Coordinates of C-alpha atoms in Angstrom, one line a residue:
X46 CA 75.1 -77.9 32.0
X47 CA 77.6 -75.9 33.7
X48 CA 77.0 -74.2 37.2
X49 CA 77.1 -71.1 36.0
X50 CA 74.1 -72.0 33.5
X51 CA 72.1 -73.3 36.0
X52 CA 69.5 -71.1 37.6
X53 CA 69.5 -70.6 41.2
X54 CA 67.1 -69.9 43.5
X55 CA 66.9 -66.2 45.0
X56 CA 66.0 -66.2 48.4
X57 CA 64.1 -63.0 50.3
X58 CA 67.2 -62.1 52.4
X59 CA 69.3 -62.3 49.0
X60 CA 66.8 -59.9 47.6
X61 CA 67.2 -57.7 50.3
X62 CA 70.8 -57.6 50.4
X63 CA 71.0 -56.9 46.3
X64 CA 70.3 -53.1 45.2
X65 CA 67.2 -52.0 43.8
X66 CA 67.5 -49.8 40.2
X67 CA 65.5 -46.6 41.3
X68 CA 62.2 -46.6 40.1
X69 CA 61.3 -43.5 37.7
X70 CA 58.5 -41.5 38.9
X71 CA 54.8 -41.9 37.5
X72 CA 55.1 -40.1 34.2
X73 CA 51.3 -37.1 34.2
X74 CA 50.2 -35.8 31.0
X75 CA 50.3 -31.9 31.4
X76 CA 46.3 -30.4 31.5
X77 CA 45.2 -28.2 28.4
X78 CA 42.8 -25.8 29.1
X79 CA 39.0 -26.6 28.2
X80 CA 37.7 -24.8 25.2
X81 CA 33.4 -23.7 24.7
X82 CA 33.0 -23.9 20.9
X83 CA 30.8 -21.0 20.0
X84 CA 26.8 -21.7 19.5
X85 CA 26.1 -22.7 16.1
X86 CA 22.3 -21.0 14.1
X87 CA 20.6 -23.4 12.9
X88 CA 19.5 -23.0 9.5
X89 CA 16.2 -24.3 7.4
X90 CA 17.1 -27.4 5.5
X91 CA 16.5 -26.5 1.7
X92 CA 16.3 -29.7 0.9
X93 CA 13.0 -30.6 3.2
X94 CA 9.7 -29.2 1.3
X95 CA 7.5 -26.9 3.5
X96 CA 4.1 -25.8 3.0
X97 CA 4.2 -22.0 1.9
X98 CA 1.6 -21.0 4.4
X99 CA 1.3 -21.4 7.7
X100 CA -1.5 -23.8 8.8
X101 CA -3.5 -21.5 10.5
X102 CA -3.2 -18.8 7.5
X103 CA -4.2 -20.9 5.3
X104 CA -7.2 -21.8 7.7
X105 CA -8.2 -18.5 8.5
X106 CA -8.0 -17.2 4.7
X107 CA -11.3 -18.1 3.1
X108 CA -12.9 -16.3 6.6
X109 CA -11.2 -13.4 5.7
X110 CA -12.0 -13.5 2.1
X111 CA -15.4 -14.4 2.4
X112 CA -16.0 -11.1 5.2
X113 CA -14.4 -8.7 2.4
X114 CA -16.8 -9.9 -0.3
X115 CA -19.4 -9.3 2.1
X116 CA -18.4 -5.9 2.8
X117 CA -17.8 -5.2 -0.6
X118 CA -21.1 -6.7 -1.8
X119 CA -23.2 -4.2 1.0
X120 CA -21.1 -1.4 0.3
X121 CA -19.5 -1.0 4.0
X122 CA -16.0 -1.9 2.8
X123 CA -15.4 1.9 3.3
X124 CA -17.5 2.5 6.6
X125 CA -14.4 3.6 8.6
X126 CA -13.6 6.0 6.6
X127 CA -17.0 7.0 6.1
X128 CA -18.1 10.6 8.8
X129 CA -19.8 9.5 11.8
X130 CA -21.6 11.7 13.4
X131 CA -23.1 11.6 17.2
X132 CA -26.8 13.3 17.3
X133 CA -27.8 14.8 20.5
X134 CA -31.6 13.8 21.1
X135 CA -33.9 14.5 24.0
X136 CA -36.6 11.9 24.0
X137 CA -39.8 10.5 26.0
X138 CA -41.2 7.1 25.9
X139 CA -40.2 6.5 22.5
X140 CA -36.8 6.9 23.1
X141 CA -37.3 2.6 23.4
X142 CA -37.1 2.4 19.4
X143 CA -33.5 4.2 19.3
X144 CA -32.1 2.1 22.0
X145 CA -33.5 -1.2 20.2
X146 CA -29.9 -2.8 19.1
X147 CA -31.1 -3.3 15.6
X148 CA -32.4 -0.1 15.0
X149 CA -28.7 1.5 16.4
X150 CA -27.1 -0.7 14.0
X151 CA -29.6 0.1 10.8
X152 CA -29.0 4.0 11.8
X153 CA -24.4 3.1 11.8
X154 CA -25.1 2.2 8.2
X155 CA -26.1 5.8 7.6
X156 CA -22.9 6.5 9.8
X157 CA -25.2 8.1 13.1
X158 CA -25.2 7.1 16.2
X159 CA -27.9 9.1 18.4
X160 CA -27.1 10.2 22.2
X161 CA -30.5 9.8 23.9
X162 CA -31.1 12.5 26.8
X163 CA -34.4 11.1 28.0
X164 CA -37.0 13.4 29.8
X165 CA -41.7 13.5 29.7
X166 CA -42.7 15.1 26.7
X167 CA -43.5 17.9 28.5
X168 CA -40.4 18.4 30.2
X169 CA -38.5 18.8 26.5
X170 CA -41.3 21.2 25.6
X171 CA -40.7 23.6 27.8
X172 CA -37.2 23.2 29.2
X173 CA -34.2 24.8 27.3
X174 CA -33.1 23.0 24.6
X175 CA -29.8 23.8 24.2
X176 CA -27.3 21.3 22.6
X177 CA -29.6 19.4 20.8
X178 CA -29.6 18.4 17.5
X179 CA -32.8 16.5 17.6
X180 CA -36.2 16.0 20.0
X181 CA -38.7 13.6 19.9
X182 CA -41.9 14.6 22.1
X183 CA -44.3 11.7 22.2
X184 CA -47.2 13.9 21.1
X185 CA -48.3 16.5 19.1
X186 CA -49.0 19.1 22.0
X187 CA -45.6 19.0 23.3
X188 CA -44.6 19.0 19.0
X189 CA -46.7 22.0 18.6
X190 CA -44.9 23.6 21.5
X191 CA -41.1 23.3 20.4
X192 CA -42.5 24.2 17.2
X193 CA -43.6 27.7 18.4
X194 CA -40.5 28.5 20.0
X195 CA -37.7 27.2 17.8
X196 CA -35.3 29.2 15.1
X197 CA -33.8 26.3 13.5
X198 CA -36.0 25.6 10.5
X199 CA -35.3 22.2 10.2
X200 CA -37.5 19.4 9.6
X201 CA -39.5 16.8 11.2
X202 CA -41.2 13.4 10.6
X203 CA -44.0 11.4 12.0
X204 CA -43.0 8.3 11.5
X205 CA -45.8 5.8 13.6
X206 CA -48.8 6.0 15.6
X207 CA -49.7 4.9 18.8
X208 CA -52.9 4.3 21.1
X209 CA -53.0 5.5 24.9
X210 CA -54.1 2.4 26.5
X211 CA -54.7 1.2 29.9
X212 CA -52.3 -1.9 31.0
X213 CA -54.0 -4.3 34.0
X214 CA -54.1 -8.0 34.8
X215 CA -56.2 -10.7 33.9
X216 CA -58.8 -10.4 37.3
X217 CA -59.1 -6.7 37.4
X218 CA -59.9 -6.8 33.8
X219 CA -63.0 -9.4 34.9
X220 CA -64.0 -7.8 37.7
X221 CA -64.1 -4.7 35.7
X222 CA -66.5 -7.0 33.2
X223 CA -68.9 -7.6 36.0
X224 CA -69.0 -4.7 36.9
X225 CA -70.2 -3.3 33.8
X226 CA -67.5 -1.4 32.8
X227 CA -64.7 -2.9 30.8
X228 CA -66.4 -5.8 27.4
X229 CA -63.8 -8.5 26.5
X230 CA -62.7 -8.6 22.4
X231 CA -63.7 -11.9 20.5
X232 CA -61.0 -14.4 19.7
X233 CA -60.5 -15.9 16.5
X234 CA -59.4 -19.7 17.9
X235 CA -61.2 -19.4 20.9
X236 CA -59.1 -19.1 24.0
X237 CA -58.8 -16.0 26.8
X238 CA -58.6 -12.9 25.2
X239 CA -55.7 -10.2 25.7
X240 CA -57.7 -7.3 25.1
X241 CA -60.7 -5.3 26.2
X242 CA -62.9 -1.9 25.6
X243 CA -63.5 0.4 28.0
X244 CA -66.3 2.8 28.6
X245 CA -64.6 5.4 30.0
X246 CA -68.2 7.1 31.3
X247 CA -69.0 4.4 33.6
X248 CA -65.1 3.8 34.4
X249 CA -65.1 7.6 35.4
X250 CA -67.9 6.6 37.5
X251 CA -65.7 4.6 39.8
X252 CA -62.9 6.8 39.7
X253 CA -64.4 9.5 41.6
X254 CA -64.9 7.1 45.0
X255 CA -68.1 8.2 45.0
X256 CA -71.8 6.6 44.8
X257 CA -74.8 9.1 44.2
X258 CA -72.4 11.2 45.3
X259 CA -71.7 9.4 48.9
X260 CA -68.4 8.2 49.8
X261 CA -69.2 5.1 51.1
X262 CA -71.8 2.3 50.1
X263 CA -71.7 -1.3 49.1
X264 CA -71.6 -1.6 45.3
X265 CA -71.1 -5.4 44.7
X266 CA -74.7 -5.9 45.7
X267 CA -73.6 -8.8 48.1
X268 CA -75.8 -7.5 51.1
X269 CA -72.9 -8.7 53.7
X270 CA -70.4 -6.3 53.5
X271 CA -70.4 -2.4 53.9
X272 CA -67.3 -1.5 52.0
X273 CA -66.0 1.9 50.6
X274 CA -67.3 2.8 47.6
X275 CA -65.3 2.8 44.7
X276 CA -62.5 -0.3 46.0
X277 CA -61.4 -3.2 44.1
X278 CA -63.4 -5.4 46.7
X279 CA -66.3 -2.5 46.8
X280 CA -67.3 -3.5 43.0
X281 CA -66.8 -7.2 43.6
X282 CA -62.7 -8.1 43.3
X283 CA -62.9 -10.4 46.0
X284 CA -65.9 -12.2 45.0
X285 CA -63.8 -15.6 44.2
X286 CA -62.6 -15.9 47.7
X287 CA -58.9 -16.1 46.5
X288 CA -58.1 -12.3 45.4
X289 CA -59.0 -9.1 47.8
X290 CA -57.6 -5.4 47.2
X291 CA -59.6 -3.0 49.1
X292 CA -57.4 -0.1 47.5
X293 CA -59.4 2.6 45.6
X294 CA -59.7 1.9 41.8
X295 CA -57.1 3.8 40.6
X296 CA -55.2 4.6 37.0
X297 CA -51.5 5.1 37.5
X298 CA -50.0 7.6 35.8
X299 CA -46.9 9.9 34.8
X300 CA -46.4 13.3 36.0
X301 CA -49.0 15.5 33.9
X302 CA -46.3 18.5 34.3
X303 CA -44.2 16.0 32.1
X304 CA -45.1 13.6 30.3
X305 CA -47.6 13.6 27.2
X306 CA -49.6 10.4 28.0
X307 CA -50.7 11.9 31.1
X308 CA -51.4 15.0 29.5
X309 CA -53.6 12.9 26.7
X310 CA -55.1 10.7 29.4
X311 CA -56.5 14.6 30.8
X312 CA -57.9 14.8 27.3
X313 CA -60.0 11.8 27.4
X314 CA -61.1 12.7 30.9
X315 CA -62.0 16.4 30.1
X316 CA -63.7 15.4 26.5
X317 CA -66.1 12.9 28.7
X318 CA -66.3 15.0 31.3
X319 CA -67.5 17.9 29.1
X320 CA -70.4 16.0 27.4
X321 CA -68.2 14.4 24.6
X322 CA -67.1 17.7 23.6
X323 CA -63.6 19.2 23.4
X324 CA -63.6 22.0 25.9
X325 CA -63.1 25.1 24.6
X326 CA -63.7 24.2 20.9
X327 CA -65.8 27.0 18.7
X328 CA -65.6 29.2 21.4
X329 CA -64.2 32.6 20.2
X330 CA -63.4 34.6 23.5
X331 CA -60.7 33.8 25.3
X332 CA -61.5 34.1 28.3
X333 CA -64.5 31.6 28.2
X334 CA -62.5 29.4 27.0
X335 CA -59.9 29.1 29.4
X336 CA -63.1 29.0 32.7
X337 CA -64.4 26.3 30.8
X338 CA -61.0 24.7 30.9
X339 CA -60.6 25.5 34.6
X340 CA -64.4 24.1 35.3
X341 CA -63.6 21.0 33.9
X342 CA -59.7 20.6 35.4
X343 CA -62.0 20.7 38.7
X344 CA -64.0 18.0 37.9
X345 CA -61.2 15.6 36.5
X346 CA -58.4 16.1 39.1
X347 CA -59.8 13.5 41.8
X348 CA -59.6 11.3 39.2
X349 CA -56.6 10.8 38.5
X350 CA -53.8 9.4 40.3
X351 CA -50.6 11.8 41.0
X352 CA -47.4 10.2 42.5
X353 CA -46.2 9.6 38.8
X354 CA -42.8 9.7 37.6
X355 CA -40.3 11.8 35.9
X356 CA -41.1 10.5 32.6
X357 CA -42.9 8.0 30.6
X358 CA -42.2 5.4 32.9
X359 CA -45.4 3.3 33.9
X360 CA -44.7 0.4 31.0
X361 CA -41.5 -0.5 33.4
X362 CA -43.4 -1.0 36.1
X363 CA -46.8 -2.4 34.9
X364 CA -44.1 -5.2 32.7
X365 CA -41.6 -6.1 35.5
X366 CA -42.1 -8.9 37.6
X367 CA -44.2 -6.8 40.7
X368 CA -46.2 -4.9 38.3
X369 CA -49.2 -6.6 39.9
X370 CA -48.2 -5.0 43.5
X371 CA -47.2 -2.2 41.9
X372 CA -50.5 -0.8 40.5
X373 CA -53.8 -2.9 39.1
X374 CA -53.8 -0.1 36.4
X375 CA -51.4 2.1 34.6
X376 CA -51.4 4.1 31.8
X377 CA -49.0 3.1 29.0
X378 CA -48.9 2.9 24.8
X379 CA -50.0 -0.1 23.3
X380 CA -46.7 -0.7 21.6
X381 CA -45.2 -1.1 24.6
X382 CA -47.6 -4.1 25.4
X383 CA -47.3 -5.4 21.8
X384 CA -43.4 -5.2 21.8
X385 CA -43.6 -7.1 25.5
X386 CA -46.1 -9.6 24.0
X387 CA -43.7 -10.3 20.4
X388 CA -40.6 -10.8 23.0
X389 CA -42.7 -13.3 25.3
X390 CA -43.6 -15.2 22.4
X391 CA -40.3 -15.7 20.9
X392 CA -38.9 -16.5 24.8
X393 CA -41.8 -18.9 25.9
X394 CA -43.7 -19.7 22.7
X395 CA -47.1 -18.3 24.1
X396 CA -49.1 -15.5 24.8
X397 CA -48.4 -13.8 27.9
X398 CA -52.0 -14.0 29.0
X399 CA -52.2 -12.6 32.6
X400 CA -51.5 -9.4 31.2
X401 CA -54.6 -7.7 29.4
X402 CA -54.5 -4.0 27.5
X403 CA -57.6 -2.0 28.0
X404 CA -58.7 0.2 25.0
X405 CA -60.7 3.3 26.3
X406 CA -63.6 4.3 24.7
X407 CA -63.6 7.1 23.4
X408 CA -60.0 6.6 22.3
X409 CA -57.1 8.8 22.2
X410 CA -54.2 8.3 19.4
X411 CA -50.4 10.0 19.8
X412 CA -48.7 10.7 16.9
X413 CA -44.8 10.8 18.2
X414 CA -42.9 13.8 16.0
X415 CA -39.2 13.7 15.4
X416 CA -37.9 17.3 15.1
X417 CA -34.8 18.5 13.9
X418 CA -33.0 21.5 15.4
X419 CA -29.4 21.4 13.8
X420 CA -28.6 20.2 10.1
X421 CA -27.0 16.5 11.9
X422 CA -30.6 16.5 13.1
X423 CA -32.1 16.9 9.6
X424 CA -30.0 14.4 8.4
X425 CA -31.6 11.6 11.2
X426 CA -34.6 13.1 9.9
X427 CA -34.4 12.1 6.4
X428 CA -33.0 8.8 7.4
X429 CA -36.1 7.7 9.5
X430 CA -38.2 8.9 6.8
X431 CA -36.4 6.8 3.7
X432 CA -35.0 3.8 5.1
X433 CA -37.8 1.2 4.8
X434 CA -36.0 -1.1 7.0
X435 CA -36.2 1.5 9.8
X436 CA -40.2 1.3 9.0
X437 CA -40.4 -2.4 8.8
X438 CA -38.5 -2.6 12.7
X439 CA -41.0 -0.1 14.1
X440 CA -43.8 -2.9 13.0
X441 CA -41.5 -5.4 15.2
X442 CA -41.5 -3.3 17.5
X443 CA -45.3 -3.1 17.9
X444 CA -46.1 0.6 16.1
X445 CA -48.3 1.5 14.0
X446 CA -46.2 2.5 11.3
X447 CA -47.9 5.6 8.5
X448 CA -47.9 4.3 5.4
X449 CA -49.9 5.9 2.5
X450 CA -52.6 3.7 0.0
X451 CA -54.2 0.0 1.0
X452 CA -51.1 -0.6 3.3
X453 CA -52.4 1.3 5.9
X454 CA -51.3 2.3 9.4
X455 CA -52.8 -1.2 11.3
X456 CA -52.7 -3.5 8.5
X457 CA -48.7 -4.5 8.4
X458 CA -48.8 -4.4 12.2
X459 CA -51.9 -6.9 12.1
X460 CA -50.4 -9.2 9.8
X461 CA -47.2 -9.1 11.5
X462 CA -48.8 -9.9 15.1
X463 CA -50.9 -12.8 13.2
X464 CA -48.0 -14.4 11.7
X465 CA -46.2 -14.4 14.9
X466 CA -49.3 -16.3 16.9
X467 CA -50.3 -13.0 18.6
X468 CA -54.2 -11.7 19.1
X469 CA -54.8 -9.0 16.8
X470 CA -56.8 -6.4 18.6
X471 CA -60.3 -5.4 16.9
X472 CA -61.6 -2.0 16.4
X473 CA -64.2 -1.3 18.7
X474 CA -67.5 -0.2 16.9
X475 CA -67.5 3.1 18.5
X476 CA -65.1 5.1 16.7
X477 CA -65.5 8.1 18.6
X478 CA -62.3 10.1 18.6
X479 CA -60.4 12.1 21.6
X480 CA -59.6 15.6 19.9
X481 CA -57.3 17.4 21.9
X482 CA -58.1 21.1 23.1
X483 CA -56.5 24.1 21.4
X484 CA -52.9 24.4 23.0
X485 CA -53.5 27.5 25.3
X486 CA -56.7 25.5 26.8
X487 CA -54.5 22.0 27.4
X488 CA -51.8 23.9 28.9
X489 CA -54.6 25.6 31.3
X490 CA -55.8 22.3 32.1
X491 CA -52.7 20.4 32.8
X492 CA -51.5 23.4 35.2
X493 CA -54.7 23.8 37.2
X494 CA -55.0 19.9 37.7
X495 CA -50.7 19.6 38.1
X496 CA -49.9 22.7 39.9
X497 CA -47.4 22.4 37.4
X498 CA -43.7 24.6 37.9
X499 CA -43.5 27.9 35.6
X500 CA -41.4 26.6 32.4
X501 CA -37.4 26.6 32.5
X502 CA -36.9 29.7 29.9
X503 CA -34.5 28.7 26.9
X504 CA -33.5 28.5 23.4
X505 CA -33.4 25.9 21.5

């Protein structure tokens, strides 16, 4: 190998000394600019198979289907379209069966919904009426009254009866037994019973606060105790050792210048009062008539208790919770104690026996009269009359509802209360009957004992 074949060695300093080729600078790709592509919609895939409803239609479609059918089948398919009207009513106590929610919604099939102004009996006899399309006076004197002074010819319906009855508690109602005064009703399966008859004579006798006509004496014979005639403890209340009341026996009432059971409670005082007899009845002059009317408003007017209310209110109070504190005694109808008694059975599955119903002897019935004073009112008229299933909620609602033949007033009521694990109350044996005085002579009486306000003058 020649010496110019042969590799040499290449030192550091010969590598220094020996020129470097320049070195070509780093070669950079230029930049492009960044592009957003634009959004894309996404579309249903055809090819995937999709139920045609929804799952929730197809939940809710039978629902739907099934709530036509039933509108179709009762005939309220069309009910929106259908003309409501909106009746103006002034009504007493038995304003309670409109505002019952099943009665309101049996009356919006007929397409009516009543406006209740609520005011005594009284009060709607002899205040302007105004405005209204419809009243319902719990009686037939306050009836007899709009009656005289109305233009509208319209018509009316007496759809249920009612007895004025006395509402206490269980130990007044026994003290009132020992006394002599008040005889419990027999009970079919044994037990306490809810109801008792009243002799109004002797229960007069201890209204007056008197004894042989002294004001004070002992009367529960218990030779300890001088106590003021006439009190709960006076006739023997706090015999037991565990109840006392030394409050006069009293009989809370309404306002007799409003409110037709107070005025028919004044009728059963002034028919006892008057030997049994109807003051004023037969008598041909006038004027005899109306100082017998006076004479016995004397005699009656202690008896009775006058801090009432505006209206028919005493069933409020007697059924709340301090109806006992409130008064021992109050004057209410009995289907205000049945309806309280149907509801406490269907809540507690009993009888509510600490309250007790008092039936005075002689007795008075109302007859409630639903008057019409526009043509809307005719038209609630006719429906309260017809609709059986209006009638068959007034027996749930503890009236006696009027029905012609066999099926008398009591008898679906009875049944009703029977089936339902209520005490049916029995007729008391003396069927003497409370007749009220001719018009002119009630009035006379209800303003001598009231000192009742002149009448608001009006049209109705």
């Amino acid at each position: 190998m020649s010496e110019a074949d042969r590799p040499h060695a290449t030192s550091e300093a010969d590598r220094a000394r020996t020129p470097q080729a320049p070195q070509a600078p780093p070669q950079t790709t230029p930049r492009t600019p960044r592009t957003t592509e634009e959004p894309r919609l996404a579309t249903r895939n055809r090819a995937r198979r999709r139920p045609r409803l929804p799952l929730h239609v197809a939940v809710a479609l039978p629902l739907a289907l099934a709530g036509l059918v039933a509108l179709l089948v009762t005939g309220n398919a069309l009910r929106p379209f259908d003309r409501m009207i909106t009746i103006e009513a002034r009504m007493a106590s038995k304003s309670d069966y409109f505002k019952d929610p099943q009665v309101q919604r049996l009356l919006l099939k007929h397409g009516i919904r009543v406006d209740i102004h609520r005011l005594g009996s009284r009060g709607i006899a002899t205040q302007s009426l105004e405005g209204m399309d419809a009243v319902f006076p719990s009686g037939q004197p306050a009836a007899k009254l709009i009656l005289n002074r109305q233009k509208h010819s319209g018509d009316s319906v007496r759809p249920f009866v009612t007895p004025l009855v006395l509402g206490t508690f269980r130990d007044y109602a026994e003290t009132l037994e020992k006394a002599g005064v008040a005889t419990p009703q027999p009970t079919t399966g044994g037990g306490r019973t809810l109801y008792y008859d009243l002799g109004m004579g002797k229960f007069m006798g201890l209204l007056d606060g008197l004894v042989d006509g002294r004001e004070t004496g002992t009367q529960d014979r218990d030779d300890i105790k001088n106590e003021p005639a006439d009190t709960w403890n006076g006739i023997g209340f706090d015999e037991d050792g565990r109840n006392s009341n030394s409050g006069r026996v009293l009989v809370r009432t309404s306002n007799v210048c409003e409110s037709n059971s107070a005025g028919t409670y004044l009728s059963i005082l002034a028919f006892v009062a008057n030997g049994d007899s109807t003051p004023g009845a037969g008598e041909a002059d006038e004027t005899k008539a109306m100082e017998e009317a006076r004479k016995v408003a004397r005699t009656i007017k202690p008896l009775i208790d006058l801090q009432g209310m505006w209206a028919d209110e005493q069933a409020d109070s007697y059924l709340s919770g301090l109806g006992k504190s409130i008064a021992p005694i109050s004057l209410i109808y009995e289907h205000q104690y049945l309806a309280h008694q149907i509801d406490y059975q269907q809540k507690n599955h009993r009888q509510d026996t600490d309250r007790v119903l008092l039936y005075p002897t002689p007795y008075a019935l109302t007859e409630p009269q639903l008057i019409s004073l526009s043509p809307d009112g005719d038209e609630l008229v006719r429906v309260i009359r017809d609709d059986p299933d209006l009638r068959r909620r007034a027996i749930e609602l503890g009236f006696r509802v009027r029905f012609s033949g066999d099926d008398g007033t009591s008898d679906q009521l009875n049944t009703y209360l029977g089936e339902h694990g209520i005490q049916v109350p029995k007729p008391n044996r003396d069927q003497t009957k409370v007749y009220e005085p001719d018009l002119d002579v009630l009035e006379e009486i209800i303003n001598s004992v009231g000192t009742c306000p002149p009448p608001v003058q009006g049209t109705s």
